[in-house]
């Protein structure tokens, strides 16, 4: 599926039950992912969420049990109820500092998750948000539980590290019309982080701002880091079109 750059919203149950769907890129034009939009897309392995999405609806990716990693962009403020419930293959989730609300059962039964970082900006967490995440350790930037967190937010009493020292990985693009990036967020110091540059049609990735050309690229988050993905027009494609 290719979602065009004129699409601003993905409606409720838009792709629900599309079990053969393996990857989706949501463009920067999209601001909202509706409830159950990709519910039970059990073949979905990778998803790139554009940098304009501000809301991930309830059960949006529930039942996507082959999904292994999700990088939530720093435009998102709310993760809906059961948004990623049943994503048992999920091993990595990045929650940016823009998020203020994590809904009820948002990550229920994500049994593959071993760690998750919750920035201090998250002031509301619903009941059973991490229910049956049997292998999970939760790293909270906050030193104590926020008053807006449900008393049952950690119903299975997963280990919690309070006052965790976090570092920020900030990623920009040289031109937002040329492509998008993933991997931005807050991480535990010295964590290994995968960053990715995704060019739009007609453009190519050239390098990172430090000259490195690996893409995707794994970095060590040691102290706050800033990267810019440099994209250029694909002259080869333009040349072929001109010849045609």
mmCIF file of C-alpha atoms in Angstrom:
data_model
loop_
_atom_site.group_PDB
_atom_site.id
_atom_site.type_symbol
_atom_site.label_atom_id
_atom_site.label_comp_id
_atom_site.label_asym_id
_atom_site.label_seq_id
_atom_site.Cartn_x
_atom_site.Cartn_y
_atom_site.Cartn_z
ATOM 1 C CA UNK A 1 0.000 0.000 0.000
ATOM 2 C CA UNK A 2 1.235 3.475 -0.900
ATOM 3 C CA UNK A 3 -0.475 6.276 1.012
ATOM 4 C CA UNK A 4 -0.320 9.508 -0.961
ATOM 5 C CA UNK A 5 0.939 12.826 0.363
ATOM 6 C CA UNK A 6 -2.531 14.367 0.076
ATOM 7 C CA UNK A 7 -3.988 12.027 2.730
ATOM 8 C CA UNK A 8 -4.471 13.764 6.084
ATOM 9 C CA UNK A 9 -6.353 11.116 8.082
ATOM 10 C CA UNK A 10 -6.559 7.310 8.151
ATOM 11 C CA UNK A 11 -10.065 6.359 9.265
ATOM 12 C CA UNK A 12 -11.359 3.751 11.664
ATOM 13 C CA UNK A 13 -10.704 0.158 10.558
ATOM 14 C CA UNK A 14 -9.286 1.396 7.234
ATOM 15 C CA UNK A 15 -6.943 -1.600 6.863
ATOM 16 C CA UNK A 16 -8.344 -3.829 9.598
ATOM 17 C CA UNK A 17 -7.718 -7.522 8.987
ATOM 18 C CA UNK A 18 -5.311 -7.052 6.037
ATOM 19 C CA UNK A 19 -3.196 -9.994 7.146
ATOM 20 C CA UNK A 20 -1.034 -10.010 3.999
ATOM 21 C CA UNK A 21 0.135 -6.432 4.522
ATOM 22 C CA UNK A 22 3.798 -6.469 5.586
ATOM 23 C CA UNK A 23 4.919 -2.824 5.650
ATOM 24 C CA UNK A 24 3.360 0.632 5.719
ATOM 25 C CA UNK A 25 4.797 4.125 5.426
ATOM 26 C CA UNK A 26 2.508 6.849 6.706
ATOM 27 C CA UNK A 27 3.441 10.182 5.074
ATOM 28 C CA UNK A 28 3.982 13.477 6.854
ATOM 29 C CA UNK A 29 0.630 14.772 5.597
ATOM 30 C CA UNK A 30 -1.277 12.402 7.921
ATOM 31 C CA UNK A 31 -2.178 13.890 11.306
ATOM 32 C CA UNK A 32 -4.439 11.157 12.700
ATOM 33 C CA UNK A 33 -4.511 7.358 12.714
ATOM 34 C CA UNK A 34 -8.053 6.239 13.561
ATOM 35 C CA UNK A 35 -9.252 3.529 15.916
ATOM 36 C CA UNK A 36 -8.443 -0.026 14.773
ATOM 37 C CA UNK A 37 -6.968 1.357 11.532
ATOM 38 C CA UNK A 38 -4.526 -1.568 11.280
ATOM 39 C CA UNK A 39 -6.232 -3.896 13.744
ATOM 40 C CA UNK A 40 -5.208 -7.542 13.338
ATOM 41 C CA UNK A 41 -2.822 -6.900 10.432
ATOM 42 C CA UNK A 42 -0.898 -9.911 11.639
ATOM 43 C CA UNK A 43 1.604 -9.876 8.756
ATOM 44 C CA UNK A 44 2.710 -6.294 9.411
ATOM 45 C CA UNK A 45 6.429 -6.261 10.247
ATOM 46 C CA UNK A 46 7.433 -2.629 9.847
ATOM 47 C CA UNK A 47 5.685 0.715 10.082
ATOM 48 C CA UNK A 48 7.032 4.204 9.533
ATOM 49 C CA UNK A 49 4.814 6.851 11.133
ATOM 50 C CA UNK A 50 5.096 10.311 9.601
ATOM 51 C CA UNK A 51 6.199 13.333 11.579
ATOM 52 C CA UNK A 52 2.780 15.028 11.623
ATOM 53 C CA UNK A 53 0.680 12.354 13.332
ATOM 54 C CA UNK A 54 -0.560 13.696 16.670
ATOM 55 C CA UNK A 55 -2.936 10.925 17.683
ATOM 56 C CA UNK A 56 -2.721 7.135 17.500
ATOM 57 C CA UNK A 57 -6.270 5.876 17.931
ATOM 58 C CA UNK A 58 -7.530 3.082 20.156
ATOM 59 C CA UNK A 59 -6.562 -0.421 18.959
ATOM 60 C CA UNK A 60 -4.845 1.189 15.952
ATOM 61 C CA UNK A 61 -2.231 -1.589 15.748
ATOM 62 C CA UNK A 62 -3.796 -4.121 18.113
ATOM 63 C CA UNK A 63 -3.126 -7.719 17.142
ATOM 64 C CA UNK A 64 -0.161 -6.929 14.869
ATOM 65 C CA UNK A 65 1.769 -9.758 16.438
ATOM 66 C CA UNK A 66 4.592 -9.767 13.877
ATOM 67 C CA UNK A 67 5.404 -6.096 14.346
ATOM 68 C CA UNK A 68 8.882 -5.933 15.875
ATOM 69 C CA UNK A 69 9.619 -2.240 16.427
ATOM 70 C CA UNK A 70 7.793 1.075 16.504
ATOM 71 C CA UNK A 71 9.278 4.552 16.570
ATOM 72 C CA UNK A 72 6.594 7.035 17.546
ATOM 73 C CA UNK A 73 7.394 10.492 16.106
ATOM 74 C CA UNK A 74 7.680 13.553 18.304
ATOM 75 C CA UNK A 75 4.431 14.966 16.902
ATOM 76 C CA UNK A 76 2.324 12.381 18.781
ATOM 77 C CA UNK A 77 0.717 13.538 22.022
ATOM 78 C CA UNK A 78 -1.666 10.635 22.715
ATOM 79 C CA UNK A 79 -1.442 6.839 22.430
ATOM 80 C CA UNK A 80 -4.982 5.443 22.544
ATOM 81 C CA UNK A 81 -6.502 2.588 24.542
ATOM 82 C CA UNK A 82 -5.171 -0.794 23.365
ATOM 83 C CA UNK A 83 -3.192 0.941 20.603
ATOM 84 C CA UNK A 84 -0.549 -1.800 20.542
ATOM 85 C CA UNK A 85 -2.204 -4.531 22.606
ATOM 86 C CA UNK A 86 -1.383 -8.055 21.522
ATOM 87 C CA UNK A 87 1.762 -7.009 19.630
ATOM 88 C CA UNK A 88 3.637 -9.939 21.114
ATOM 89 C CA UNK A 89 6.527 -9.669 18.636
ATOM 90 C CA UNK A 90 7.251 -6.061 19.587
ATOM 91 C CA UNK A 91 10.753 -5.762 21.033
ATOM 92 C CA UNK A 92 11.345 -2.016 20.740
ATOM 93 C CA UNK A 93 9.131 1.045 21.286
ATOM 94 C CA UNK A 94 10.280 4.656 21.382
ATOM 95 C CA UNK A 95 8.007 7.099 23.235
ATOM 96 C CA UNK A 96 8.981 10.719 22.518
ATOM 97 C CA UNK A 97 8.725 13.631 24.941
ATOM 98 C CA UNK A 98 5.716 14.979 23.051
ATOM 99 C CA UNK A 99 3.509 12.197 24.467
ATOM 100 C CA UNK A 100 1.392 13.201 27.454
ATOM 101 C CA UNK A 101 -1.148 10.359 27.511
ATOM 102 C CA UNK A 102 -0.847 6.564 27.305
ATOM 103 C CA UNK A 103 -4.263 4.897 27.263
ATOM 104 C CA UNK A 104 -5.736 1.899 29.054
ATOM 105 C CA UNK A 105 -4.161 -1.435 28.027
ATOM 106 C CA UNK A 106 -2.064 0.438 25.448
ATOM 107 C CA UNK A 107 0.725 -2.169 25.447
ATOM 108 C CA UNK A 108 -1.117 -5.116 26.985
ATOM 109 C CA UNK A 109 0.384 -8.512 26.153
ATOM 110 C CA UNK A 110 3.468 -7.082 24.446
ATOM 111 C CA UNK A 111 5.389 -10.022 25.858
ATOM 112 C CA UNK A 112 8.461 -9.407 23.685
ATOM 113 C CA UNK A 113 9.162 -6.000 25.215
ATOM 114 C CA UNK A 114 12.090 -6.051 27.626
ATOM 115 C CA UNK A 115 12.379 -2.315 28.293
ATOM 116 C CA UNK A 116 10.459 0.888 27.711
ATOM 117 C CA UNK A 117 11.348 4.483 28.531
ATOM 118 C CA UNK A 118 8.648 6.846 29.827
ATOM 119 C CA UNK A 119 9.613 10.532 29.622
ATOM 120 C CA UNK A 120 8.614 12.931 32.379
ATOM 121 C CA UNK A 121 6.125 14.578 29.992
ATOM 122 C CA UNK A 122 3.763 11.600 30.261
ATOM 123 C CA UNK A 123 1.278 12.814 32.871
ATOM 124 C CA UNK A 124 -1.502 10.284 32.220
ATOM 125 C CA UNK A 125 -1.246 6.493 32.011
ATOM 126 C CA UNK A 126 -4.359 4.323 31.962
ATOM 127 C CA UNK A 127 -5.121 1.121 33.827
ATOM 128 C CA UNK A 128 -3.329 -2.065 32.726
ATOM 129 C CA UNK A 129 -1.195 -0.119 30.238
ATOM 130 C CA UNK A 130 1.512 -2.793 30.468
ATOM 131 C CA UNK A 131 -0.585 -5.776 31.529
ATOM 132 C CA UNK A 132 0.995 -9.178 30.793
ATOM 133 C CA UNK A 133 4.266 -7.634 29.593
ATOM 134 C CA UNK A 134 6.014 -10.419 31.445
ATOM 135 C CA UNK A 135 9.585 -9.544 30.444
ATOM 136 C CA UNK A 136 9.370 -5.774 30.803
ATOM 137 C CA UNK A 137 11.438 -3.331 32.844
ATOM 138 C CA UNK A 138 10.038 0.223 32.863
ATOM 139 C CA UNK A 139 12.418 3.195 33.001
ATOM 140 C CA UNK A 140 10.690 6.359 34.220
ATOM 141 C CA UNK A 141 12.293 9.768 34.031
ATOM 142 C CA UNK A 142 9.945 10.847 36.822
ATOM 143 C CA UNK A 143 11.174 10.189 40.352
ATOM 144 C CA UNK A 144 7.697 9.243 41.618
ATOM 145 C CA UNK A 145 4.376 8.291 40.029
ATOM 146 C CA UNK A 146 2.471 11.200 38.528
ATOM 147 C CA UNK A 147 -0.928 11.884 40.108
ATOM 148 C CA UNK A 148 -2.568 11.391 36.704
ATOM 149 C CA UNK A 149 -1.357 7.800 36.388
ATOM 150 C CA UNK A 150 -3.928 5.143 37.213
ATOM 151 C CA UNK A 151 -3.301 3.202 40.399
ATOM 152 C CA UNK A 152 -3.381 0.108 38.158
ATOM 153 C CA UNK A 153 -1.041 1.451 35.468
ATOM 154 C CA UNK A 154 1.494 -1.273 36.338
ATOM 155 C CA UNK A 155 -0.965 -3.951 37.345
ATOM 156 C CA UNK A 156 1.537 -6.815 36.989
ATOM 157 C CA UNK A 157 4.170 -4.933 38.997
ATOM 158 C CA UNK A 158 6.835 -4.921 36.315
ATOM 159 C CA UNK A 159 10.198 -3.718 37.652
ATOM 160 C CA UNK A 160 10.379 0.101 37.565
ATOM 161 C CA UNK A 161 13.499 2.274 37.606
ATOM 162 C CA UNK A 162 12.510 5.729 38.897
ATOM 163 C CA UNK A 163 14.528 8.818 38.079
ATOM 164 C CA UNK A 164 16.199 7.107 35.132
ATOM 165 C CA UNK A 165 18.908 9.138 33.441
ATOM 166 C CA UNK A 166 17.887 9.637 29.823
ATOM 167 C CA UNK A 167 19.605 11.042 26.757
ATOM 168 C CA UNK A 168 17.933 12.578 23.721
ATOM 169 C CA UNK A 169 18.456 11.597 20.098
ATOM 170 C CA UNK A 170 17.231 14.411 17.862
ATOM 171 C CA UNK A 171 16.930 13.862 14.113
ATOM 172 C CA UNK A 172 16.102 16.464 11.479
ATOM 173 C CA UNK A 173 15.959 16.508 7.667
ATOM 174 C CA UNK A 174 17.530 19.032 5.329
ATOM 175 C CA UNK A 175 14.159 19.450 3.569
ATOM 176 C CA UNK A 176 10.890 17.986 4.875
ATOM 177 C CA UNK A 177 9.589 17.637 1.296
ATOM 178 C CA UNK A 178 12.444 15.276 0.442
ATOM 179 C CA UNK A 179 11.941 12.568 3.054
ATOM 180 C CA UNK A 180 11.425 11.631 6.674
ATOM 181 C CA UNK A 181 13.312 9.948 9.506
ATOM 182 C CA UNK A 182 12.703 7.634 12.438
ATOM 183 C CA UNK A 183 14.568 6.888 15.642
ATOM 184 C CA UNK A 184 14.164 10.184 17.467
ATOM 185 C CA UNK A 185 13.399 9.932 21.163
ATOM 186 C CA UNK A 186 14.607 9.582 24.744
ATOM 187 C CA UNK A 187 16.784 6.580 25.550
ATOM 188 C CA UNK A 188 18.649 5.052 28.453
ATOM 189 C CA UNK A 189 22.245 6.245 28.425
ATOM 190 C CA UNK A 190 24.514 4.012 26.274
ATOM 191 C CA UNK A 191 21.575 2.261 24.588
ATOM 192 C CA UNK A 192 21.972 1.111 20.988
ATOM 193 C CA UNK A 193 19.579 3.029 18.735
ATOM 194 C CA UNK A 194 18.649 2.439 15.095
ATOM 195 C CA UNK A 195 18.030 5.589 13.056
ATOM 196 C CA UNK A 196 16.540 5.487 9.591
ATOM 197 C CA UNK A 197 16.175 7.953 6.711
ATOM 198 C CA UNK A 198 13.288 7.368 4.296
ATOM 199 C CA UNK A 199 13.403 9.360 1.039
ATOM 200 C CA UNK A 200 10.188 10.372 -0.685
ATOM 201 C CA UNK A 201 9.584 9.370 -4.300
ATOM 202 C CA UNK A 202 11.999 11.187 -6.582
ATOM 203 C CA UNK A 203 14.638 11.727 -3.891
ATOM 204 C CA UNK A 204 17.585 9.795 -2.466
ATOM 205 C CA UNK A 205 19.350 9.688 0.880
ATOM 206 C CA UNK A 206 22.930 10.968 0.603
ATOM 207 C CA UNK A 207 24.428 11.080 4.086
ATOM 208 C CA UNK A 208 23.999 12.055 7.726
ATOM 209 C CA UNK A 209 25.233 15.450 8.888
ATOM 210 C CA UNK A 210 28.415 13.900 10.323
ATOM 211 C CA UNK A 211 29.295 12.387 6.934
ATOM 212 C CA UNK A 212 28.244 8.814 7.721
ATOM 213 C CA UNK A 213 26.331 7.145 4.862
ATOM 214 C CA UNK A 214 24.952 4.052 6.635
ATOM 215 C CA UNK A 215 21.175 3.723 6.413
ATOM 216 C CA UNK A 216 19.713 2.315 8.546
ATOM 217 C CA UNK A 217 22.378 3.179 11.067
ATOM 218 C CA UNK A 218 22.969 1.958 14.615
ATOM 219 C CA UNK A 219 24.360 4.494 17.075
ATOM 220 C CA UNK A 220 25.190 4.460 20.789
ATOM 221 C CA UNK A 221 23.143 7.051 22.666
ATOM 222 C CA UNK A 222 25.901 8.483 24.833
ATOM 223 C CA UNK A 223 24.836 11.992 25.777
ATOM 224 C CA UNK A 224 22.377 14.075 23.784
ATOM 225 C CA UNK A 225 22.905 13.628 20.036
ATOM 226 C CA UNK A 226 21.764 15.590 16.985
ATOM 227 C CA UNK A 227 21.645 14.294 13.422
ATOM 228 C CA UNK A 228 20.337 15.629 10.138
ATOM 229 C CA UNK A 229 19.475 13.361 7.218
ATOM 230 C CA UNK A 230 20.593 14.881 3.927
ATOM 231 C CA UNK A 231 18.407 14.082 0.920
ATOM 232 C CA UNK A 232 18.850 15.160 -2.689
ATOM 233 C CA UNK A 233 16.802 15.012 -5.872
ATOM 234 C CA UNK A 234 17.291 11.711 -7.695
ATOM 235 C CA UNK A 235 18.912 13.054 -10.863
ATOM 236 C CA UNK A 236 18.989 9.587 -12.411
ATOM 237 C CA UNK A 237 15.224 9.301 -12.201
ATOM 238 C CA UNK A 238 14.739 12.809 -13.548
ATOM 239 C CA UNK A 239 17.109 12.080 -16.408
ATOM 240 C CA UNK A 240 15.192 8.981 -17.403
ATOM 241 C CA UNK A 241 11.946 10.895 -17.303
ATOM 242 C CA UNK A 242 13.411 13.628 -19.513
ATOM 243 C CA UNK A 243 14.666 11.079 -22.031
ATOM 244 C CA UNK A 244 11.279 9.404 -22.084
#
